[in-house]
Tab-separated table of C-alpha atoms in Angstrom:
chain	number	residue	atom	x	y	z
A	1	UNK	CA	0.000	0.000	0.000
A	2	UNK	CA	1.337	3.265	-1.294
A	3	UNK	CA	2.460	5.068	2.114
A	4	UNK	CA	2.643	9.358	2.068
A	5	UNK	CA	4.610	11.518	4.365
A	6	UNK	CA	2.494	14.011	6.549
A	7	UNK	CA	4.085	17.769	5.888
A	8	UNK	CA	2.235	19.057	8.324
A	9	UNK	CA	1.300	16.917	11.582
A	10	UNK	CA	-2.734	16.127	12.011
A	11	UNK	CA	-2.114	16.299	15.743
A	12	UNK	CA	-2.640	19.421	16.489
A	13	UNK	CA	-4.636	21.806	18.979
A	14	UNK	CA	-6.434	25.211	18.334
A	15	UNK	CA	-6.293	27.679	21.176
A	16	UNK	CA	-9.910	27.631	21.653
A	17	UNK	CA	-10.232	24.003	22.305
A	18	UNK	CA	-6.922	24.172	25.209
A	19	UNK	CA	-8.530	26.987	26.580
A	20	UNK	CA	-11.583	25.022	27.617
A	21	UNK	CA	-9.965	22.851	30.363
A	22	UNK	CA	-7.837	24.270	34.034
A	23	UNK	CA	-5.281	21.644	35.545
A	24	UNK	CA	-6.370	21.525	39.181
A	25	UNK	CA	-3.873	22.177	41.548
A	26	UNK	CA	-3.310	18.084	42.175
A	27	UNK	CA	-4.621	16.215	39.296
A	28	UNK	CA	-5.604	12.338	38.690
A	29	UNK	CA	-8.356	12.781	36.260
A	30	UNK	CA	-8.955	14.620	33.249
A	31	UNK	CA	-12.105	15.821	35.029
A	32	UNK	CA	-10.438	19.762	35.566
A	33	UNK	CA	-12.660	22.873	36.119
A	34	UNK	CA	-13.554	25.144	32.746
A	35	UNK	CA	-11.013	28.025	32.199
A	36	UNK	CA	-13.163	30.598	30.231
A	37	UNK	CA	-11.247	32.483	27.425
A	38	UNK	CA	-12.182	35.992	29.936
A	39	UNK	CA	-11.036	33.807	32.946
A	40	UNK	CA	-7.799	33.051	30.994
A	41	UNK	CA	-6.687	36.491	29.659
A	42	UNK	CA	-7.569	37.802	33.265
A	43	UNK	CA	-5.215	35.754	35.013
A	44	UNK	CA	-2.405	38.002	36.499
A	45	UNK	CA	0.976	37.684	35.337
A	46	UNK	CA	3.722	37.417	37.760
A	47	UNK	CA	6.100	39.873	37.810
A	48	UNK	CA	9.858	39.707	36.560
A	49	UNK	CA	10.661	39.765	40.123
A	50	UNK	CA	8.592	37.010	41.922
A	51	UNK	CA	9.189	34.797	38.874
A	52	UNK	CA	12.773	35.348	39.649
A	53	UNK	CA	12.458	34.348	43.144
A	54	UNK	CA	10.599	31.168	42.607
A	55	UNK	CA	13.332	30.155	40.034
A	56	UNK	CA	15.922	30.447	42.656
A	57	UNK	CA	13.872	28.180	44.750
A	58	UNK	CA	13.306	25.417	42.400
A	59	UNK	CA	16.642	25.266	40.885
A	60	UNK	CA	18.663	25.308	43.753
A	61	UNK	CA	20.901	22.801	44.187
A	62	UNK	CA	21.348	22.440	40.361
A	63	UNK	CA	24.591	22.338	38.470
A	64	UNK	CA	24.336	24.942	35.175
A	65	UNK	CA	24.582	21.985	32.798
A	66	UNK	CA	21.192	20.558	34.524
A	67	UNK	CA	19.523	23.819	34.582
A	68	UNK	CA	20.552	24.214	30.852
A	69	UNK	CA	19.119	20.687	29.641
A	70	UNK	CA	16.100	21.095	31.729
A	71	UNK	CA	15.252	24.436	30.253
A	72	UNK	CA	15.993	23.421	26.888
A	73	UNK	CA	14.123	20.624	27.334
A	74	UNK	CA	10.964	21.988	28.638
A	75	UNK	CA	11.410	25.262	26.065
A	76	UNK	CA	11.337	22.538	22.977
A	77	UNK	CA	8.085	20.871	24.345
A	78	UNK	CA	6.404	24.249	24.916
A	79	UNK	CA	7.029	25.648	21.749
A	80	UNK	CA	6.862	22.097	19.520
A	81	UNK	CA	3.163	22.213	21.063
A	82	UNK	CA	2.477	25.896	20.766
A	83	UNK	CA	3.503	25.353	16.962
A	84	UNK	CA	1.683	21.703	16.289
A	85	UNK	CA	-1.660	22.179	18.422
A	86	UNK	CA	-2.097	26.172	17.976
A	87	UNK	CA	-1.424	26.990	14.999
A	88	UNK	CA	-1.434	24.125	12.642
A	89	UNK	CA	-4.727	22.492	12.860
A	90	UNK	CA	-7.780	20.988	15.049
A	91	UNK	CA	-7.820	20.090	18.381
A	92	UNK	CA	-10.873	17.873	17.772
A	93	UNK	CA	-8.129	15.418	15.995
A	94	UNK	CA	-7.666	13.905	19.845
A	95	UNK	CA	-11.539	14.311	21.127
A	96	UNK	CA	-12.475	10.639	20.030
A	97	UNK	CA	-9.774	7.808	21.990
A	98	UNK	CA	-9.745	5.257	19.088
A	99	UNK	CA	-8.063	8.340	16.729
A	100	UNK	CA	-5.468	6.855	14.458
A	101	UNK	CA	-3.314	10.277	15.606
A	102	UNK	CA	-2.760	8.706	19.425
A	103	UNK	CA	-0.902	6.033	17.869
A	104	UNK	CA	1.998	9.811	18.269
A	105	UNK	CA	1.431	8.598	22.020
A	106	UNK	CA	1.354	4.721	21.686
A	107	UNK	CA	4.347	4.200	18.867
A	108	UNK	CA	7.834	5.017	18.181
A	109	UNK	CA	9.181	4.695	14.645
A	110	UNK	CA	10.009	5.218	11.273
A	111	UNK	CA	6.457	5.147	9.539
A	112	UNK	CA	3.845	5.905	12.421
A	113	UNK	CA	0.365	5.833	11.315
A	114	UNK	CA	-1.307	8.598	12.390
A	115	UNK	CA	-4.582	8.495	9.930
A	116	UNK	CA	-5.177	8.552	6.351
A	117	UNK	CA	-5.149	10.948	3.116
A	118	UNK	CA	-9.055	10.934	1.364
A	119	UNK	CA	-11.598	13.548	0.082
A	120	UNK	CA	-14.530	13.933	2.693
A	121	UNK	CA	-16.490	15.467	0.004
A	122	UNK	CA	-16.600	12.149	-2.285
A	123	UNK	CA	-16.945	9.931	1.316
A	124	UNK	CA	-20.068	12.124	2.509
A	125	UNK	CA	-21.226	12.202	-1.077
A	126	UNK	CA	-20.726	7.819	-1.743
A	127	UNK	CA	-20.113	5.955	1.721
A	128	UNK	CA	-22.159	8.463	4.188
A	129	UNK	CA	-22.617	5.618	6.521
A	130	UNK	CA	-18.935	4.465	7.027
A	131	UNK	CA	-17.104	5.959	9.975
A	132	UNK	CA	-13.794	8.163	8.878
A	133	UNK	CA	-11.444	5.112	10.066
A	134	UNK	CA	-13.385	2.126	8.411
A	135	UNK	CA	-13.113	4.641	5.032
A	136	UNK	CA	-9.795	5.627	5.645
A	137	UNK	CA	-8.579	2.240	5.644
A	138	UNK	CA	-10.250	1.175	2.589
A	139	UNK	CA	-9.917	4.424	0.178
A	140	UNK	CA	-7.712	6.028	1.480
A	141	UNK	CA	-4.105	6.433	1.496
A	142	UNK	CA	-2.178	6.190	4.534
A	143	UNK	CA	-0.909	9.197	6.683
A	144	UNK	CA	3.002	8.248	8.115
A	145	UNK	CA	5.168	10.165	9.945
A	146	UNK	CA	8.077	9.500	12.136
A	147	UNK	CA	8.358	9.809	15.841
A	148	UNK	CA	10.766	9.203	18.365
A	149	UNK	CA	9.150	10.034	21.560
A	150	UNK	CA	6.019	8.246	22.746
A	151	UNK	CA	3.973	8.566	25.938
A	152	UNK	CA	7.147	6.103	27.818
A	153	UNK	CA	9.648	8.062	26.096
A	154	UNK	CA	8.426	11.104	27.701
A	155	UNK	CA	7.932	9.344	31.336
A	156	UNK	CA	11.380	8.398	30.802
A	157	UNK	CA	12.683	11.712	30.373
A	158	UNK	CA	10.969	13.893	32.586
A	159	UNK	CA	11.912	10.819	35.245
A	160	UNK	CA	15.703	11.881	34.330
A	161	UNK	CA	15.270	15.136	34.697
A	162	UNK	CA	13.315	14.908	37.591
A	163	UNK	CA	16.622	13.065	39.501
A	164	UNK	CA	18.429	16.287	38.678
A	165	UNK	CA	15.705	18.845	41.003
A	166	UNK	CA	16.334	19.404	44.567
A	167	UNK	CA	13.311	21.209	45.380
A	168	UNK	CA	10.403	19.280	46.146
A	169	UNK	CA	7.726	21.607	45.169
A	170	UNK	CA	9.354	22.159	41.438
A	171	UNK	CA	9.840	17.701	41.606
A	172	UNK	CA	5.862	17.862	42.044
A	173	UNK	CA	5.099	19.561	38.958
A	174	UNK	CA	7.441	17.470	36.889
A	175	UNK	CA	5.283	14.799	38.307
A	176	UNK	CA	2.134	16.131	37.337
A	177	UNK	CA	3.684	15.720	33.818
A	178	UNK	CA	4.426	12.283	34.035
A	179	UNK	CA	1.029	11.324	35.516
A	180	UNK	CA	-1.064	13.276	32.715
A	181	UNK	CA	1.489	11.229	30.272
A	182	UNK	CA	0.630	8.117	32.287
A	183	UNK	CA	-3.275	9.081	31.881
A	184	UNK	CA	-2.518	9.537	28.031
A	185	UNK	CA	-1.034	6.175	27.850
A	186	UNK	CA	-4.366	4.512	29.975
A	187	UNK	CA	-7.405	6.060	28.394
A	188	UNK	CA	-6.099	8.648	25.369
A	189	UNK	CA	-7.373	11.521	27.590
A	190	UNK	CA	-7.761	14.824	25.508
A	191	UNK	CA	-7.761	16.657	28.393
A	192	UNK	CA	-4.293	14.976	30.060
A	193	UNK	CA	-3.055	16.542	26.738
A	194	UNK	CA	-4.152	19.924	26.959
A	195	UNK	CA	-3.086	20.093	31.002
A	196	UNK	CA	0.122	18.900	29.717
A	197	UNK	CA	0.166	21.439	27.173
A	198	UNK	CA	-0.597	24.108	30.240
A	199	UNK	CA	2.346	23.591	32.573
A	200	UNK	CA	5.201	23.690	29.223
A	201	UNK	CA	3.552	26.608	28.439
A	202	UNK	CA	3.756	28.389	31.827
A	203	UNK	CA	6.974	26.749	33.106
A	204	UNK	CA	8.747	28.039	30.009
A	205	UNK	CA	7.346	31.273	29.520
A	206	UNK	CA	6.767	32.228	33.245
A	207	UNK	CA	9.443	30.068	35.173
A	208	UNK	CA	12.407	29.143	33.196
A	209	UNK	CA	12.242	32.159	31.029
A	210	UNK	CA	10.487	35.454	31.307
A	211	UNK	CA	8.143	35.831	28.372
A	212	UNK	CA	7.452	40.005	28.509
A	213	UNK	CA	11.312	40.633	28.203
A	214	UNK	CA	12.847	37.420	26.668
A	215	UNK	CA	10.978	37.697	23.979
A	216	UNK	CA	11.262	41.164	21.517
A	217	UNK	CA	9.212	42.546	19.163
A	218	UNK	CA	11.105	41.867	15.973
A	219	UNK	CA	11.482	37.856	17.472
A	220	UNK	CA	8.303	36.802	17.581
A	221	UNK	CA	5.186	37.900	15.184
A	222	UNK	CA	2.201	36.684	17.114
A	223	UNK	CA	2.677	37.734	20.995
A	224	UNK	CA	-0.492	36.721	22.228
A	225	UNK	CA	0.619	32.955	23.303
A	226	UNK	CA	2.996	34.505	25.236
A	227	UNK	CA	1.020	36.758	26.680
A	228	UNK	CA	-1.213	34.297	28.313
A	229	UNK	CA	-0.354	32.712	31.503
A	230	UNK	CA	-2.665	29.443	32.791
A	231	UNK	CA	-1.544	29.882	36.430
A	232	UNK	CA	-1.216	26.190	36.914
A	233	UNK	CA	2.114	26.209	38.291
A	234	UNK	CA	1.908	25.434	42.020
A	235	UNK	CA	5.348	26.655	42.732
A	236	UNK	CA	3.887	29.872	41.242
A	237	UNK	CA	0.934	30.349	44.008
């Protein structure tokens, strides 16, 4: 079967469909309290300073190389998901658990199967009745892409990093990470993905780095991602 090469990933999230779910302070669900759009943009940024002060906290004990690989690490996750789920597609891609586009979650590999290539027009217009899979797989052309971390892969790495963190309160929400990846891995939870999704985005922008001043004008065209701050850092409270 003739395989194609996704240029753009399907798995992706608009902000609209993120900005419908708040991590709790200690979650173990996907069952987390709705964070209006208003809510959202209302929520007061810390300042330069206490962000400062908290960073102190949680990385003390650290060597620099640690510090550096953590906040590379976490700054690649935050923005690899600000790019893929924001602004390159649908966030309904992940609503339904059976999706092909979990397999991004469940697989590692060369040729991941993540969905496949038809026109919805002709399968609305001939095979109304089918479901998009069952069509998919039958007139369709498959969707491949590679991918070298799954939901493990990122256990396993936020577990290495994790060894490297004296603070207890910054270990904590590493492990919130690894338990919405370990929810992902259990029932395909949408909702463990946008949480997830919620601390990169704050622990880069308003932890690691300072989004209002590390980030100019003439570096960045759209501002408004970083301009948003979830508050779901509890290290942050």
């Amino acid at each position: 079967m003739k395989k194609t090469i996704i240029l753009i990933l399907a798995s992706v999230i608009i902000l609209q469909g993120c900005g419908s779910n708040k991590v709790e302070s200690t979650p173990t669900t996907s069952e987390e309290k709705e964070l209006t759009t208003e809510e959202k943009n209302d929520s007061l940024i810390p300042s330069k300073d206490k962000v400062l002060t908290v960073r102190k906290k949680c990385l003390e004990g650290m060597t620099d190389e640690e510090i550096s690989d953590l906040t590379s690490w976490i700054a690649a996750q935050n923005l690899s998901l600000e790019q893929e789920y924001i602004y390159d597609g649908e966030f309904e891609k992940y609503e339904d658990p059976d999706a092909l586009i979990w397999n991004l979650y469940d697989e590692t590999g060369e040729e991941v199967l993540i969905g496949y290539a038809y026109d919805p027009d002709e399968k609305e217009a001939t095979y109304l009745e089918m479901d998009e899979t069952e069509y998919g797989e039958k007139y369709g052309e498959p969707v491949v892409t590679s991918n070298e971390y799954n939901a493990d892969a990122y256990i396993e790495k936020l577990q290495a990093l994790q060894e490297t963190i004296n603070n207890a309160d910054f270990s904590a929400e590493i492990q919130k990470l690894i338990g919405y990846y370990n929810e992902i891995k259990e029932s395909h939870s949408a909702g463990a993905l946008c949480n997830i999704y919620y601390i990169y985005h704050d622990m880069d922008y308003y932890l690691l780095r300072y989004a209002p001043e590390d980030f100019s004008e003439d570096m960045i065209a759209d501002k408004s991602t970083i301009e948003t701050y979830y508050g779901v850092l509890d290290v942050m409270k």
